[in-house]
mmCIF file of C-alpha atoms in Angstrom:
data_model
loop_
_atom_site.group_PDB
_atom_site.id
_atom_site.type_symbol
_atom_site.label_atom_id
_atom_site.label_comp_id
_atom_site.label_asym_id
_atom_site.label_seq_id
_atom_site.Cartn_x
_atom_site.Cartn_y
_atom_site.Cartn_z
ATOM 1 C CA MET A 1 159.592 30.300 43.684
ATOM 2 C CA PRO A 2 163.115 29.478 44.936
ATOM 3 C CA ASP A 3 163.256 27.579 48.241
ATOM 4 C CA ARG A 4 165.142 30.433 49.844
ATOM 5 C CA ASP A 5 162.325 32.890 49.070
ATOM 6 C CA ARG A 6 159.692 30.409 50.191
ATOM 7 C CA ALA A 7 161.455 29.958 53.533
ATOM 8 C CA ARG A 8 161.746 33.690 53.946
ATOM 9 C CA LEU A 9 158.031 34.180 53.263
ATOM 10 C CA ASP A 10 157.102 31.423 55.728
ATOM 11 C CA SER A 11 159.316 32.849 58.435
ATOM 12 C CA SER A 12 157.902 36.363 57.876
ATOM 13 C CA LEU A 13 154.343 35.080 58.243
ATOM 14 C CA CYS A 14 155.245 33.227 61.457
ATOM 15 C CA HIS A 15 156.990 36.302 62.764
ATOM 16 C CA ILE A 16 153.861 38.438 62.236
ATOM 17 C CA ASP A 17 151.952 36.396 64.820
ATOM 18 C CA VAL A 18 154.793 36.592 67.312
ATOM 19 C CA LEU A 19 155.066 40.367 66.929
ATOM 20 C CA ILE A 20 151.324 40.957 67.187
ATOM 21 C CA LYS A 21 151.325 39.016 70.434
ATOM 22 C CA ALA A 22 154.306 41.008 71.700
ATOM 23 C CA ILE A 23 152.599 44.345 70.945
ATOM 24 C CA GLU A 24 149.297 43.231 72.452
ATOM 25 C CA GLU A 25 151.037 42.135 75.620
ATOM 26 C CA ALA A 26 153.375 45.106 75.837
ATOM 27 C CA PRO A 27 153.244 46.670 79.293
ATOM 28 C CA GLU A 28 153.274 50.267 77.972
ATOM 29 C CA SER A 29 149.780 50.661 76.617
ATOM 30 C CA SER A 30 150.654 54.156 75.318
ATOM 31 C CA ALA A 31 152.943 52.588 72.699
ATOM 32 C CA ARG A 32 150.380 49.989 71.629
ATOM 33 C CA GLU A 33 147.951 52.305 69.856
ATOM 34 C CA PRO A 34 150.519 54.198 67.701
ATOM 35 C CA ALA A 35 152.070 50.832 66.739
ATOM 36 C CA ARG A 36 148.686 49.485 65.683
ATOM 37 C CA GLU A 37 147.853 52.665 63.762
ATOM 38 C CA LEU A 38 151.213 52.600 62.006
ATOM 39 C CA ILE A 39 150.516 49.086 60.775
ATOM 40 C CA GLU A 40 147.011 50.091 59.717
ATOM 41 C CA ILE A 41 148.302 53.021 57.652
ATOM 42 C CA VAL A 42 151.105 51.026 56.019
ATOM 43 C CA LEU A 43 148.645 48.251 55.186
ATOM 44 C CA ASP A 44 146.198 50.767 53.704
ATOM 45 C CA LEU A 45 148.898 52.310 51.489
ATOM 46 C CA HIS A 46 149.821 48.875 50.166
ATOM 47 C CA ALA A 47 146.202 47.851 49.725
ATOM 48 C CA LEU A 48 145.437 50.890 47.569
ATOM 49 C CA ALA A 49 148.504 50.406 45.381
ATOM 50 C CA LEU A 50 147.922 46.672 45.038
ATOM 51 C CA ALA A 51 144.279 47.227 44.116
ATOM 52 C CA ARG A 52 145.404 49.531 41.286
ATOM 53 C CA ILE A 53 147.981 47.014 40.074
ATOM 54 C CA MET A 54 145.354 44.276 40.030
ATOM 55 C CA ALA A 55 142.844 46.526 38.247
ATOM 56 C CA ALA A 56 145.473 47.304 35.595
ATOM 57 C CA ALA A 57 146.290 43.587 35.238
ATOM 58 C CA ALA A 58 142.611 42.700 34.951
ATOM 59 C CA ALA A 59 142.197 45.344 32.225
ATOM 60 C CA CYS A 60 145.057 43.794 30.240
ATOM 61 C CA GLU A 61 143.986 41.810 27.202
ATOM 62 C CA ASP A 62 146.615 39.192 27.972
ATOM 63 C CA ARG A 63 145.125 37.263 30.934
ATOM 64 C CA ARG A 64 148.490 35.671 31.674
ATOM 65 C CA LEU A 65 149.615 38.659 33.692
ATOM 66 C CA LEU A 66 146.686 38.321 36.098
ATOM 67 C CA SER A 67 147.216 34.603 36.614
ATOM 68 C CA THR A 68 150.976 35.038 37.060
ATOM 69 C CA LEU A 69 150.295 37.554 39.792
ATOM 70 C CA ALA A 70 147.645 35.378 41.419
ATOM 71 C CA GLU A 71 149.822 32.275 41.448
ATOM 72 C CA ASP A 72 153.106 33.693 42.690
ATOM 73 C CA ALA A 73 153.368 32.645 46.343
ATOM 74 C CA GLN A 74 154.853 35.926 47.528
ATOM 75 C CA ILE A 75 152.344 38.113 45.681
ATOM 76 C CA LYS A 76 149.491 35.764 46.540
ATOM 77 C CA ALA A 77 150.142 36.215 50.263
ATOM 78 C CA MET A 78 149.792 39.986 49.927
ATOM 79 C CA LEU A 79 146.700 39.730 47.713
ATOM 80 C CA LEU A 80 145.070 37.466 50.301
ATOM 81 C CA LEU A 81 145.941 39.850 53.103
ATOM 82 C CA HIS A 82 144.212 42.701 51.311
ATOM 83 C CA GLY A 83 141.248 40.709 50.050
ATOM 84 C CA LEU A 84 142.362 41.206 46.430
ATOM 85 C CA HIS A 85 142.994 37.634 45.323
ATOM 86 C CA PRO A 86 140.901 36.866 42.238
ATOM 87 C CA GLU A 87 140.010 33.331 43.394
ATOM 88 C CA GLU A 88 137.260 32.637 45.910
ATOM 89 C CA ALA A 89 138.251 30.915 49.154
ATOM 90 C CA GLU A 90 136.226 27.820 48.177
ATOM 91 C CA THR A 91 138.233 27.391 44.978
ATOM 92 C CA ARG A 92 141.548 27.860 46.771
ATOM 93 C CA VAL A 93 140.673 25.309 49.430
ATOM 94 C CA ARG A 94 139.526 22.763 46.852
ATOM 95 C CA ARG A 95 142.774 23.207 44.915
ATOM 96 C CA ALA A 96 144.799 22.752 48.088
ATOM 97 C CA LEU A 97 143.020 19.456 48.729
ATOM 98 C CA ASP A 98 143.680 18.363 45.137
ATOM 99 C CA ARG A 99 147.369 19.150 45.523
ATOM 100 C CA LEU A 100 147.548 17.335 48.849
ATOM 101 C CA ARG A 101 145.841 14.159 47.648
ATOM 102 C CA PRO A 102 148.764 12.570 45.711
ATOM 103 C CA GLN A 103 151.315 13.667 48.332
ATOM 104 C CA LEU A 104 149.380 12.001 51.145
ATOM 105 C CA GLY A 105 148.321 9.113 48.923
ATOM 106 C CA VAL A 106 151.864 7.799 48.628
ATOM 107 C CA GLN A 107 152.031 7.761 52.429
ATOM 108 C CA GLY A 108 148.866 5.697 52.633
ATOM 109 C CA VAL A 109 146.522 8.499 53.578
ATOM 110 C CA GLY A 110 143.381 8.865 51.507
ATOM 111 C CA ILE A 111 141.502 12.140 51.434
ATOM 112 C CA GLN A 112 138.458 13.123 49.488
ATOM 113 C CA SER A 113 136.881 16.520 49.569
ATOM 114 C CA GLY A 114 133.204 16.829 50.256
ATOM 115 C CA ARG A 115 131.212 19.998 50.416
ATOM 116 C CA VAL A 116 133.234 23.213 50.664
ATOM 117 C CA ALA A 117 131.004 26.177 51.293
ATOM 118 C CA VAL A 118 130.741 29.487 53.039
ATOM 119 C CA GLU A 119 128.010 29.007 55.602
ATOM 120 C CA ALA A 120 126.952 31.990 57.630
ATOM 121 C CA GLY A 121 130.257 33.785 57.286
ATOM 122 C CA ARG A 122 132.556 30.885 57.904
ATOM 123 C CA LEU A 123 134.075 28.427 55.511
ATOM 124 C CA VAL A 124 133.095 24.857 56.272
ATOM 125 C CA VAL A 125 135.176 22.150 54.613
ATOM 126 C CA HIS A 126 134.008 18.563 54.704
ATOM 127 C CA VAL A 127 136.814 16.061 54.265
ATOM 128 C CA PHE A 128 136.747 12.286 54.173
ATOM 129 C CA ALA A 129 140.118 11.033 55.299
ATOM 130 C CA HIS A 130 141.418 7.583 56.085
ATOM 131 C CA ALA A 131 144.826 6.558 57.251
ATOM 132 C CA GLY A 132 146.704 3.722 58.866
ATOM 133 C CA GLY A 133 149.702 4.249 61.118
ATOM 134 C CA ASP A 134 149.873 4.879 64.842
ATOM 135 C CA GLY A 135 148.199 7.686 66.727
ATOM 136 C CA GLU A 136 151.145 10.034 66.524
ATOM 137 C CA GLN A 137 151.466 9.593 62.777
ATOM 138 C CA ARG A 138 147.762 10.212 62.301
ATOM 139 C CA ARG A 139 147.925 13.377 64.376
ATOM 140 C CA ALA A 140 150.827 14.589 62.226
ATOM 141 C CA TRP A 141 148.819 13.958 59.043
ATOM 142 C CA ARG A 142 145.861 15.725 60.512
ATOM 143 C CA ARG A 143 148.010 18.756 61.292
ATOM 144 C CA GLU A 144 149.395 18.688 57.769
ATOM 145 C CA ILE A 145 145.935 18.673 56.220
ATOM 146 C CA GLU A 146 144.705 21.456 58.503
ATOM 147 C CA GLN A 147 147.790 23.543 57.783
ATOM 148 C CA ALA A 148 147.473 23.126 54.011
ATOM 149 C CA LEU A 149 143.845 24.259 54.079
ATOM 150 C CA LEU A 150 144.633 27.174 56.348
ATOM 151 C CA ASP A 151 147.536 28.219 54.100
ATOM 152 C CA ALA A 152 145.152 28.264 51.166
ATOM 153 C CA ALA A 153 142.747 30.584 52.948
ATOM 154 C CA PRO A 154 144.658 32.580 55.573
ATOM 155 C CA ASP A 155 142.264 35.477 55.037
ATOM 156 C CA LEU A 156 139.239 33.768 56.555
ATOM 157 C CA GLU A 157 138.125 34.683 60.047
ATOM 158 C CA GLU A 158 136.829 31.182 60.574
ATOM 159 C CA ILE A 159 137.532 27.960 58.786
ATOM 160 C CA VAL A 160 135.980 24.805 60.147
ATOM 161 C CA ILE A 161 137.232 21.451 58.929
ATOM 162 C CA VAL A 162 134.763 18.636 59.452
ATOM 163 C CA GLY A 163 135.671 14.959 59.137
ATOM 164 C CA LEU A 164 139.335 14.832 60.104
ATOM 165 C CA ASP A 165 138.433 12.839 63.193
ATOM 166 C CA ASP A 166 137.787 10.050 60.683
ATOM 167 C CA VAL A 167 141.451 9.918 59.763
ATOM 168 C CA ASP A 168 141.622 6.523 61.452
ATOM 169 C CA SER A 169 138.127 5.226 60.757
ATOM 170 C CA PRO A 170 137.322 2.360 58.354
ATOM 171 C CA ALA A 171 137.528 3.119 54.646
ATOM 172 C CA SER A 172 134.510 3.645 52.468
ATOM 173 C CA PRO A 173 134.276 0.987 49.739
ATOM 174 C CA ASP A 174 134.326 3.486 46.872
ATOM 175 C CA ASN A 175 137.628 4.978 47.846
ATOM 176 C CA ASP A 176 140.612 3.237 46.269
ATOM 177 C CA LEU A 177 143.147 5.278 48.171
ATOM 178 C CA SER A 178 141.593 4.456 51.478
ATOM 179 C CA ARG A 179 141.499 0.749 50.618
ATOM 180 C CA ALA A 180 145.194 0.977 49.876
ATOM 181 C CA ALA A 181 145.717 2.774 53.160
ATOM 182 C CA LEU A 182 143.880 0.074 55.072
ATOM 183 C CA ALA A 183 145.806 -2.712 53.346
ATOM 184 C CA ARG A 184 149.057 -1.094 54.405
ATOM 185 C CA GLY A 185 147.901 -0.082 57.873
ATOM 186 C CA MET B 1 132.466 13.953 65.646
ATOM 187 C CA VAL B 2 131.054 17.132 64.145
ATOM 188 C CA GLY B 3 131.116 18.571 67.636
ATOM 189 C CA GLU B 4 134.877 18.212 67.802
ATOM 190 C CA ALA B 5 135.634 20.291 64.712
ATOM 191 C CA GLU B 6 137.369 23.478 65.761
ATOM 192 C CA ALA B 7 137.476 26.784 63.967
ATOM 193 C CA HIS B 8 140.817 28.118 62.757
ATOM 194 C CA SER B 9 141.795 31.495 61.441
ATOM 195 C CA GLY B 10 144.836 32.269 59.336
ATOM 196 C CA TRP B 11 147.663 34.773 59.622
ATOM 197 C CA ALA B 12 146.059 37.315 57.266
ATOM 198 C CA ALA B 13 142.822 37.336 59.265
ATOM 199 C CA ARG B 14 144.733 37.745 62.507
ATOM 200 C CA LEU B 15 146.859 40.609 61.134
ATOM 201 C CA ARG B 16 143.788 42.397 59.796
ATOM 202 C CA ARG B 17 141.963 41.963 63.084
ATOM 203 C CA PHE B 18 144.950 43.476 64.869
ATOM 204 C CA ALA B 19 145.367 46.417 62.477
ATOM 205 C CA CYS B 20 141.650 47.233 62.263
ATOM 206 C CA PRO B 21 140.075 46.021 65.493
ATOM 207 C CA PRO B 22 136.291 46.207 65.776
ATOM 208 C CA PRO B 23 135.060 49.155 67.839
ATOM 209 C CA MET B 24 135.245 48.555 71.579
ATOM 210 C CA GLU B 25 132.117 47.838 73.564
ATOM 211 C CA TYR B 26 131.538 48.570 77.234
ATOM 212 C CA CYS B 27 129.844 46.806 80.112
ATOM 213 C CA GLU B 28 126.689 48.794 80.898
ATOM 214 C CA PHE B 29 127.073 48.065 84.601
ATOM 215 C CA CYS B 30 130.727 48.814 85.394
ATOM 216 C CA ARG B 31 131.904 50.488 82.133
ATOM 217 C CA ALA B 32 134.736 48.008 81.669
ATOM 218 C CA GLU B 33 135.826 47.351 78.069
ATOM 219 C CA ILE B 34 134.389 44.066 76.779
ATOM 220 C CA PRO B 35 135.151 41.971 73.685
ATOM 221 C CA ALA B 36 132.800 41.739 70.687
ATOM 222 C CA GLU B 37 131.500 38.416 71.977
ATOM 223 C CA HIS B 38 130.182 39.144 75.452
ATOM 224 C CA ALA B 39 127.460 38.269 77.887
ATOM 225 C CA HIS B 40 124.078 39.994 78.094
ATOM 226 C CA LEU B 41 121.695 40.715 80.920
ATOM 227 C CA LEU B 42 118.007 41.132 80.228
ATOM 228 C CA ASP B 43 116.238 44.177 81.618
ATOM 229 C CA VAL B 44 113.127 42.137 82.371
ATOM 230 C CA ALA B 45 110.576 44.937 82.631
ATOM 231 C CA GLY B 46 111.970 46.999 79.726
ATOM 232 C CA ARG B 47 112.560 43.853 77.624
ATOM 233 C CA ARG B 48 115.969 45.144 76.596
ATOM 234 C CA LEU B 49 119.358 43.441 76.485
ATOM 235 C CA ALA B 50 122.237 45.101 78.297
ATOM 236 C CA CYS B 51 125.845 44.257 77.415
ATOM 237 C CA ALA B 52 127.799 42.997 80.403
ATOM 238 C CA CYS B 53 131.299 41.979 81.357
ATOM 239 C CA ARG B 54 131.861 38.530 82.744
ATOM 240 C CA THR B 55 131.991 39.665 86.361
ATOM 241 C CA CYS B 56 128.737 41.637 86.201
ATOM 242 C CA ALA B 57 126.997 38.819 84.327
ATOM 243 C CA LEU B 58 128.097 36.342 86.987
ATOM 244 C CA ALA B 59 126.813 38.626 89.727
ATOM 245 C CA PHE B 60 123.301 38.233 88.311
ATOM 246 C CA ALA B 61 123.559 34.531 87.473
ATOM 247 C CA GLY B 62 120.988 32.472 89.304
ATOM 248 C CA ARG B 63 118.974 35.497 90.504
ATOM 249 C CA VAL B 64 115.441 35.229 89.206
ATOM 250 C CA ASP B 65 113.852 38.107 91.141
ATOM 251 C CA ALA B 66 116.277 40.852 90.093
ATOM 252 C CA ALA B 67 115.466 43.623 87.617
ATOM 253 C CA TYR B 68 118.172 42.168 85.367
ATOM 254 C CA ARG B 69 118.476 38.502 84.516
ATOM 255 C CA ALA B 70 121.497 36.656 83.169
ATOM 256 C CA VAL B 71 121.016 35.353 79.627
ATOM 257 C CA PRO B 72 122.791 32.042 79.186
ATOM 258 C CA SER B 73 123.680 32.310 75.494
ATOM 259 C CA ARG B 74 122.840 29.035 73.797
ATOM 260 C CA VAL B 75 120.852 27.523 71.008
ATOM 261 C CA GLN B 76 119.661 24.016 70.433
ATOM 262 C CA ALA B 77 117.957 22.783 67.293
ATOM 263 C CA MET B 78 114.880 20.717 68.148
ATOM 264 C CA ARG B 79 114.995 17.787 65.793
ATOM 265 C CA GLU B 80 111.604 16.372 66.631
ATOM 266 C CA PHE B 81 108.984 19.001 67.040
ATOM 267 C CA TYR B 82 105.259 18.619 66.910
ATOM 268 C CA LEU B 83 103.245 21.526 65.555
ATOM 269 C CA THR B 84 100.655 21.267 62.792
ATOM 270 C CA ASP B 85 100.066 24.059 60.267
ATOM 271 C CA SER B 86 96.573 24.668 61.634
ATOM 272 C CA GLU B 87 97.882 24.916 65.200
ATOM 273 C CA TRP B 88 100.420 27.472 63.967
ATOM 274 C CA SER B 89 97.711 29.518 62.201
ATOM 275 C CA GLY B 90 95.770 29.407 65.465
ATOM 276 C CA PHE B 91 98.509 31.560 67.047
ATOM 277 C CA HIS B 92 97.559 34.418 64.656
ATOM 278 C CA ILE B 93 101.181 35.414 64.049
ATOM 279 C CA PRO B 94 101.250 37.363 60.764
ATOM 280 C CA ILE B 95 104.612 36.041 59.532
ATOM 281 C CA ASP B 96 106.231 32.619 59.514
ATOM 282 C CA MET B 97 108.955 33.539 61.954
ATOM 283 C CA ALA B 98 108.569 34.286 65.659
ATOM 284 C CA PHE B 99 109.834 33.562 69.125
ATOM 285 C CA LEU B 100 107.573 32.424 71.905
ATOM 286 C CA PHE B 101 108.302 32.597 75.607
ATOM 287 C CA HIS B 102 106.772 33.092 78.999
ATOM 288 C CA SER B 103 106.891 36.727 80.110
ATOM 289 C CA THR B 104 107.159 37.220 83.867
ATOM 290 C CA PRO B 105 106.129 40.928 83.917
ATOM 291 C CA GLN B 106 103.030 40.141 81.871
ATOM 292 C CA ALA B 107 102.464 36.865 83.684
ATOM 293 C CA ARG B 108 101.579 35.036 80.478
ATOM 294 C CA PRO B 109 103.110 33.548 77.348
ATOM 295 C CA ILE B 110 103.720 35.875 74.417
ATOM 296 C CA ALA B 111 105.017 35.684 70.881
ATOM 297 C CA LEU B 112 107.249 38.339 69.341
ATOM 298 C CA TYR B 113 107.827 38.509 65.637
ATOM 299 C CA PRO B 114 110.397 40.637 63.840
ATOM 300 C CA GLY B 115 109.461 43.328 61.362
ATOM 301 C CA PRO B 116 110.896 46.459 59.756
ATOM 302 C CA ALA B 117 110.168 48.480 62.896
ATOM 303 C CA GLY B 118 111.507 45.967 65.404
ATOM 304 C CA ALA B 119 109.698 43.250 67.326
ATOM 305 C CA ALA B 120 105.898 43.242 67.397
ATOM 306 C CA GLU B 121 103.934 41.419 70.047
ATOM 307 C CA GLN B 122 101.145 38.907 69.705
ATOM 308 C CA ALA B 123 99.457 37.585 72.816
ATOM 309 C CA LEU B 124 99.338 33.821 73.124
ATOM 310 C CA SER B 125 96.532 32.081 74.917
ATOM 311 C CA VAL B 126 97.547 30.046 77.928
ATOM 312 C CA ASP B 127 95.824 27.074 76.282
ATOM 313 C CA ALA B 128 97.907 27.373 73.114
ATOM 314 C CA TRP B 129 101.106 27.544 75.158
ATOM 315 C CA SER B 130 100.074 24.563 77.292
ATOM 316 C CA MET B 131 99.289 22.600 74.159
ATOM 317 C CA LEU B 132 102.756 23.365 72.749
ATOM 318 C CA ILE B 133 104.393 22.167 75.954
ATOM 319 C CA ALA B 134 102.195 19.078 76.154
ATOM 320 C CA ASN B 135 103.179 18.134 72.601
ATOM 321 C CA ASN B 136 106.834 19.071 73.088
ATOM 322 C CA PRO B 137 107.669 18.395 76.732
ATOM 323 C CA THR B 138 111.259 19.668 76.480
ATOM 324 C CA LEU B 139 109.784 23.192 76.339
ATOM 325 C CA ALA B 140 108.549 22.818 79.907
ATOM 326 C CA ASP B 141 111.867 23.896 81.405
ATOM 327 C CA LEU B 142 112.456 26.995 79.232
ATOM 328 C CA SER B 143 113.630 29.780 81.552
ATOM 329 C CA PRO B 144 110.948 32.492 81.575
ATOM 330 C CA ASP B 145 111.905 35.755 79.782
ATOM 331 C CA VAL B 146 115.407 34.675 78.787
ATOM 332 C CA GLU B 147 114.752 31.536 76.748
ATOM 333 C CA ALA B 148 112.353 31.120 73.848
ATOM 334 C CA LEU B 149 111.051 28.763 71.258
ATOM 335 C CA LEU B 150 112.335 30.257 67.992
ATOM 336 C CA VAL B 151 110.273 29.248 64.988
ATOM 337 C CA ASN B 152 111.303 29.541 61.342
ATOM 338 C CA ARG B 153 108.626 28.395 58.908
ATOM 339 C CA LEU B 154 109.745 30.707 56.071
ATOM 340 C CA ARG B 155 109.825 29.311 52.530
ATOM 341 C CA GLY B 156 108.468 25.962 53.622
ATOM 342 C CA ARG B 157 111.000 25.376 56.377
ATOM 343 C CA ARG B 158 109.875 23.871 59.647
ATOM 344 C CA ASP B 159 112.773 24.707 61.948
ATOM 345 C CA TYR B 160 112.396 24.973 65.678
ATOM 346 C CA TYR B 161 115.070 26.054 68.121
ATOM 347 C CA ARG B 162 115.315 26.390 71.814
ATOM 348 C CA ALA B 163 117.224 29.670 71.808
ATOM 349 C CA SER B 164 118.295 32.189 74.405
ATOM 350 C CA ILE B 165 116.650 35.566 73.982
ATOM 351 C CA ASP B 166 119.869 37.282 72.792
ATOM 352 C CA HIS B 167 119.767 35.178 69.611
ATOM 353 C CA CYS B 168 116.126 36.129 69.078
ATOM 354 C CA TYR B 169 116.842 39.837 69.481
ATOM 355 C CA ALA B 170 119.854 39.510 67.177
ATOM 356 C CA LEU B 171 117.420 38.371 64.481
ATOM 357 C CA VAL B 172 115.106 41.308 65.226
ATOM 358 C CA GLY B 173 118.034 43.744 65.019
ATOM 359 C CA LEU B 174 119.283 42.251 61.778
ATOM 360 C CA ILE B 175 115.896 42.635 60.137
ATOM 361 C CA ARG B 176 115.308 46.156 61.407
ATOM 362 C CA ALA B 177 118.737 47.308 60.222
ATOM 363 C CA ASN B 178 118.527 45.769 56.767
ATOM 364 C CA TRP B 179 114.870 46.033 55.754
ATOM 365 C CA ARG B 180 114.452 48.035 52.520
ATOM 366 C CA GLY B 181 111.205 49.145 50.903
ATOM 367 C CA LEU B 182 107.946 47.260 51.251
ATOM 368 C CA SER B 183 109.107 43.699 50.842
ATOM 369 C CA GLY B 184 112.408 44.042 52.674
ATOM 370 C CA GLY B 185 114.631 43.677 49.622
ATOM 371 C CA GLY B 186 116.664 40.652 48.571
ATOM 372 C CA GLU B 187 119.530 41.356 50.934
ATOM 373 C CA VAL B 188 117.524 41.102 54.141
ATOM 374 C CA TRP B 189 116.131 37.688 53.144
ATOM 375 C CA ASP B 190 119.645 36.445 52.360
ATOM 376 C CA LEU B 191 120.767 37.698 55.760
ATOM 377 C CA ILE B 192 117.850 35.917 57.444
ATOM 378 C CA ASP B 193 118.810 32.699 55.622
ATOM 379 C CA SER B 194 122.370 33.038 56.740
ATOM 380 C CA PHE B 195 121.282 33.833 60.324
ATOM 381 C CA PHE B 196 119.387 30.549 60.447
ATOM 382 C CA ALA B 197 122.209 28.685 58.688
ATOM 383 C CA ARG B 198 124.546 29.839 61.440
ATOM 384 C CA LEU B 199 121.996 28.907 64.085
ATOM 385 C CA ARG B 200 121.764 25.414 62.594
ATOM 386 C CA LEU B 201 125.547 25.037 62.826
ATOM 387 C CA ASP B 202 125.648 26.359 66.388
ATOM 388 C CA GLY B 203 122.558 24.404 67.332
ATOM 389 C CA ASP B 204 124.224 21.216 66.164
ATOM 390 C CA GLY B 205 127.049 21.856 68.542
ATOM 391 C CA LEU B 206 129.604 22.852 65.912
ATOM 392 C CA ALA B 207 130.393 26.032 67.768
ATOM 393 C CA GLU B 208 129.990 26.907 71.383
ATOM 394 C CA GLN B 209 129.196 30.454 72.319
ATOM 395 C CA ARG B 210 132.032 31.748 74.454
ATOM 396 C CA HIS B 211 132.047 34.708 76.800
ATOM 397 C CA ASP B 212 135.593 35.104 77.995
#
């Protein structure tokens, strides 16, 4: 996906939150309900059409079409919104951690994923993370990890990340990355 | 450190929640609109939970003689609990899941256990209740009527919680609404498992119940 498109998608998603807040806090409550209903109807129309597209893609003998659709960032965002993405949230979160590992590794941050499971309606992600650096740096890494996991599963009502408070705790001996992080820190 | 983990929700969840909000609920005392997560007051004599807004719930807080009592929503897993299998059988509760508390209107301890038709009652002897408290002294300060010992011994589990009565009735409601056929059906047992899984998370302090 070109950078320009990526930036546009990101800014649209940010803008959604801002606009929702604006509508919810609008002083004229009479306008709030039609606005909400309008969004509901437009979302429904898209959901129905998207569901048919995905069903047609799934029926295709060539599985490449389905995976192309599922992997395209722009399409993926819409599939997630409508609960139509073919991958489970657990899988998406695990993949996000796998992608993050080398990127953070070169900065001296070691992360390992532990159990990722839906427990009683919320996704609980256990992470083992170790990093050097000062407090501010560690907070920035923590935000980055949280954001990456949230981006992978924006459709979940609740995602709980356990273990990021360890970002500055001593390394476990079986973790090469964390040893490297400690040596540098 | 588990206690510090916070829950997040993403943009898609927030947009969906906005576009399709859950149906509104109302305070049964002043008819104000209240959010899905709200406080409850117990109708002590009728043994029924009434939904309340924050203001009405606060008005009843600390009053123990009123017809309605504030239910402080909380749950705490009891890590060390002493109850032998034969003591449990001595309570004559037909299933391995129940909540036990002191009932003020009946002036004695009782056990309620959930079933397809709602909660059924089993009287507890004062001796049995005293024995439980003697063996597990933290039960001594359970608030009568609104706080219970919630027991889950299903499928070999031995889980004990100090739980406010709203959690106990939530379990009763879940079972009544989802029970199918004679044995309940697979779905209801999965839901019961996930109810207790959530209770374990909350009981470990991962999530605090909020009533804003």
